[in-house]
Amino acid sequence: MASVVGLLEERELAARERVEGLREEADRVLAALAEAETDWQEWLIARQRVGEVLAAPQPREAGPAAGPEPVREPLAPEPVIVPDAPAEVPTPRAARSGSIVPVWRPVLSTDALAADYQQILSLLAERRADGEDVMTCQEITAALGLAAVPASVEGVRSKMKRLADRGWADEPSPGRFTLAAGPACGS
């Protein structure tokens, strides 16, 4: 007869393997999403550039029957288009609770994240300002006002791992997290 502890260990192992498999699948989906977002942004930029070119005034062709130019009201100055300037890319609207964490890039602000992720990042930013840069998941859980029970701590750990994987946070040592350099610079 198998021991109860042995049976529990078997079930725990099976559950852990399922979680790891799902995480790998989620990573694959998120990588495909990042690639699709990049493709979408490139098409958006292309459409914006074509719109700018088509909106620019075309030079008049002077023909033999062309008379004097009519007097026109002065128009507002047209914006100067700098060829190497980054195109404006729309920022995603605020995310709903439980939504996917996008990969951090300079055009994103924390508004692209769900409220609970925003709270965590603002907490890390406050702690950095106070000179306490690195926090454990237990410290983050307590600072958020959550009960320090394993379920809450693991929920925070999952969120922190996701933020670290997507570039919003860093994990300088296992289980210790800090705000990433990019989001800390003002996004």
Tab-separated table of C-alpha atoms in Angstrom:
chain	number	residue	atom	x	y	z
A	1	MET	CA	0.000	0.000	0.000
A	2	ALA	CA	1.368	3.411	-1.015
A	3	SER	CA	1.848	6.055	1.609
A	4	VAL	CA	-0.323	9.143	1.705
A	5	VAL	CA	2.744	11.363	1.393
A	6	GLY	CA	3.876	9.410	-1.662
A	7	LEU	CA	0.465	9.819	-3.301
A	8	LEU	CA	0.476	13.546	-2.538
A	9	GLU	CA	3.957	13.901	-4.015
A	10	GLU	CA	2.833	12.134	-7.204
A	11	ARG	CA	-0.141	14.463	-7.581
A	12	GLU	CA	1.990	17.510	-6.820
A	13	LEU	CA	4.496	16.429	-9.481
A	14	ALA	CA	1.717	15.926	-12.038
A	15	ALA	CA	0.250	19.355	-11.235
A	16	ARG	CA	3.682	21.020	-11.476
A	17	GLU	CA	4.352	19.357	-14.843
A	18	ARG	CA	0.971	20.575	-16.127
A	19	VAL	CA	1.735	24.130	-14.955
A	20	GLU	CA	5.136	24.064	-16.631
A	21	GLY	CA	3.614	22.737	-19.855
A	22	LEU	CA	0.984	25.468	-19.826
A	23	ARG	CA	3.632	28.117	-19.140
A	24	GLU	CA	5.637	26.906	-22.138
A	25	GLU	CA	2.511	27.036	-24.283
A	26	ALA	CA	1.730	30.544	-23.007
A	27	ASP	CA	5.285	31.642	-23.825
A	28	ARG	CA	4.894	30.330	-27.376
A	29	VAL	CA	1.589	32.167	-27.774
A	30	LEU	CA	3.056	35.381	-26.350
A	31	ALA	CA	6.027	35.161	-28.704
A	32	ALA	CA	3.628	34.786	-31.638
A	33	LEU	CA	1.612	37.729	-30.284
A	34	ALA	CA	4.729	39.907	-30.058
A	35	GLU	CA	5.626	39.007	-33.646
A	36	ALA	CA	2.076	39.782	-34.824
A	37	GLU	CA	2.111	43.124	-32.946
A	38	THR	CA	5.377	44.068	-34.630
A	39	ASP	CA	3.956	43.170	-38.034
A	40	TRP	CA	0.797	45.173	-37.292
A	41	GLN	CA	2.834	48.199	-36.184
A	42	GLU	CA	4.917	48.066	-39.365
A	43	TRP	CA	1.743	48.066	-41.480
A	44	LEU	CA	0.345	50.917	-39.402
A	45	ILE	CA	3.513	52.949	-39.938
A	46	ALA	CA	3.419	52.192	-43.673
A	47	ARG	CA	-0.197	53.362	-43.892
A	48	GLN	CA	0.647	56.543	-41.945
A	49	ARG	CA	3.589	57.304	-44.217
A	50	VAL	CA	1.511	56.793	-47.359
A	51	GLY	CA	-1.189	59.041	-45.855
A	52	GLU	CA	1.417	61.749	-45.198
A	53	VAL	CA	2.721	61.524	-48.755
A	54	LEU	CA	-0.768	61.643	-50.259
A	55	ALA	CA	-1.780	64.566	-48.034
A	56	ALA	CA	1.235	66.680	-49.057
A	57	PRO	CA	0.419	69.375	-51.636
A	58	GLN	CA	1.403	68.442	-55.179
A	59	PRO	CA	3.330	70.973	-57.289
A	60	ARG	CA	1.182	72.595	-59.997
A	61	GLU	CA	1.993	71.849	-63.548
A	62	ALA	CA	2.310	75.072	-65.524
A	63	GLY	CA	0.677	74.710	-68.892
A	64	PRO	CA	0.304	77.189	-71.764
A	65	ALA	CA	-3.263	78.106	-70.755
A	66	ALA	CA	-2.403	78.667	-67.134
A	67	GLY	CA	-3.233	82.197	-66.075
A	68	PRO	CA	-2.094	84.104	-63.017
A	69	GLU	CA	-2.435	82.282	-59.751
A	70	PRO	CA	-5.463	83.253	-57.733
A	71	VAL	CA	-4.858	84.945	-54.414
A	72	ARG	CA	-5.396	82.479	-51.588
A	73	GLU	CA	-5.783	82.851	-47.886
A	74	PRO	CA	-2.640	81.815	-46.012
A	75	LEU	CA	-2.945	78.365	-44.551
A	76	ALA	CA	-1.602	77.161	-41.257
A	77	PRO	CA	1.972	75.959	-41.607
A	78	GLU	CA	2.244	72.302	-42.480
A	79	PRO	CA	4.011	70.022	-40.059
A	80	VAL	CA	7.607	69.250	-40.861
A	81	ILE	CA	8.095	65.559	-41.584
A	82	VAL	CA	11.400	64.226	-40.359
A	83	PRO	CA	12.246	61.044	-42.271
A	84	ASP	CA	14.030	59.243	-39.424
A	85	ALA	CA	11.631	60.259	-36.660
A	86	PRO	CA	9.719	57.391	-35.084
A	87	ALA	CA	6.124	57.199	-36.213
A	88	GLU	CA	3.390	57.521	-33.653
A	89	VAL	CA	2.080	54.137	-32.723
A	90	PRO	CA	-1.203	54.044	-30.824
A	91	THR	CA	-0.870	53.014	-27.223
A	92	PRO	CA	-3.146	50.174	-26.221
A	93	ARG	CA	-6.074	51.126	-23.997
A	94	ALA	CA	-5.996	50.201	-20.349
A	95	ALA	CA	-6.094	46.474	-19.902
A	96	ARG	CA	-8.799	44.561	-18.098
A	97	SER	CA	-8.095	42.549	-14.992
A	98	GLY	CA	-6.627	39.163	-15.857
A	99	SER	CA	-5.413	40.246	-19.273
A	100	ILE	CA	-2.090	39.352	-20.856
A	101	VAL	CA	0.949	41.433	-19.946
A	102	PRO	CA	2.424	42.951	-23.122
A	103	VAL	CA	6.162	42.942	-23.719
A	104	TRP	CA	7.531	46.288	-22.525
A	105	ARG	CA	8.640	48.760	-25.167
A	106	PRO	CA	9.158	52.533	-24.985
A	107	VAL	CA	5.741	53.395	-26.479
A	108	LEU	CA	3.900	51.599	-23.656
A	109	SER	CA	2.992	53.101	-20.328
A	110	THR	CA	1.760	51.242	-17.289
A	111	ASP	CA	-1.782	52.058	-18.474
A	112	ALA	CA	-1.410	49.096	-20.838
A	113	LEU	CA	-1.389	46.808	-17.794
A	114	ALA	CA	-4.217	45.571	-15.607
A	115	ALA	CA	-4.757	47.448	-12.327
A	116	ASP	CA	-3.079	44.809	-10.141
A	117	TYR	CA	0.086	44.910	-12.272
A	118	GLN	CA	0.034	48.725	-12.145
A	119	GLN	CA	-0.145	48.563	-8.326
A	120	ILE	CA	2.861	46.257	-8.187
A	121	LEU	CA	4.942	48.480	-10.493
A	122	SER	CA	4.021	51.646	-8.579
A	123	LEU	CA	4.985	49.864	-5.355
A	124	LEU	CA	8.374	48.916	-6.840
A	125	ALA	CA	8.847	52.512	-8.052
A	126	GLU	CA	8.049	53.874	-4.575
A	127	ARG	CA	10.449	51.459	-2.955
A	128	ARG	CA	13.176	52.412	-5.445
A	129	ALA	CA	12.615	56.078	-4.580
A	130	ASP	CA	12.980	55.185	-0.878
A	131	GLY	CA	16.301	53.464	-1.616
A	132	GLU	CA	14.952	49.926	-1.082
A	133	ASP	CA	15.353	48.554	-4.566
A	134	VAL	CA	14.783	44.782	-4.343
A	135	MET	CA	11.726	43.073	-2.814
A	136	THR	CA	10.647	39.493	-2.244
A	137	CYS	CA	7.188	38.254	-3.151
A	138	GLN	CA	6.301	38.040	0.541
A	139	GLU	CA	7.245	41.725	0.986
A	140	ILE	CA	5.254	42.720	-2.100
A	141	THR	CA	2.241	40.729	-0.879
A	142	ALA	CA	2.348	42.444	2.521
A	143	ALA	CA	2.890	45.901	0.990
A	144	LEU	CA	-0.159	45.380	-1.240
A	145	GLY	CA	-2.229	44.672	1.872
A	146	LEU	CA	-2.868	41.038	0.991
A	147	ALA	CA	-2.889	38.230	3.523
A	148	ALA	CA	0.488	36.505	3.668
A	149	VAL	CA	-0.991	33.107	2.824
A	150	PRO	CA	0.641	30.817	0.239
A	151	ALA	CA	-2.091	31.453	-2.353
A	152	SER	CA	-1.557	35.240	-2.248
A	153	VAL	CA	2.231	34.957	-2.288
A	154	GLU	CA	2.133	32.545	-5.231
A	155	GLY	CA	-0.266	34.864	-7.089
A	156	VAL	CA	2.175	37.734	-6.612
A	157	ARG	CA	5.093	35.469	-7.606
A	158	SER	CA	3.279	34.528	-10.816
A	159	LYS	CA	2.628	38.198	-11.617
A	160	MET	CA	6.243	39.144	-10.859
A	161	LYS	CA	7.603	36.350	-13.065
A	162	ARG	CA	5.299	37.502	-15.872
A	163	LEU	CA	6.395	41.145	-15.434
A	164	ALA	CA	10.046	40.057	-15.415
A	165	ASP	CA	9.593	37.867	-18.518
A	166	ARG	CA	8.007	40.805	-20.389
A	167	GLY	CA	10.640	43.405	-19.395
A	168	TRP	CA	8.621	45.437	-16.855
A	169	ALA	CA	10.566	44.100	-13.838
A	170	ASP	CA	13.915	42.435	-13.193
A	171	GLU	CA	14.784	39.432	-11.069
A	172	PRO	CA	18.419	40.084	-10.053
A	173	SER	CA	18.453	37.003	-7.843
A	174	PRO	CA	15.930	34.162	-7.538
A	175	GLY	CA	12.769	35.311	-5.766
A	176	ARG	CA	13.866	38.965	-5.497
A	177	PHE	CA	12.401	41.539	-7.861
A	178	THR	CA	12.966	45.159	-8.796
A	179	LEU	CA	11.631	47.624	-11.354
A	180	ALA	CA	13.303	47.210	-14.778
A	181	ALA	CA	15.432	50.029	-16.144
A	182	GLY	CA	13.123	50.824	-19.102
A	183	PRO	CA	9.846	51.318	-17.225
A	184	ALA	CA	11.711	53.145	-14.458
A	185	CYS	CA	12.914	55.742	-16.949
A	186	GLY	CA	9.497	57.271	-17.326
A	187	SER	CA	7.144	54.946	-19.192
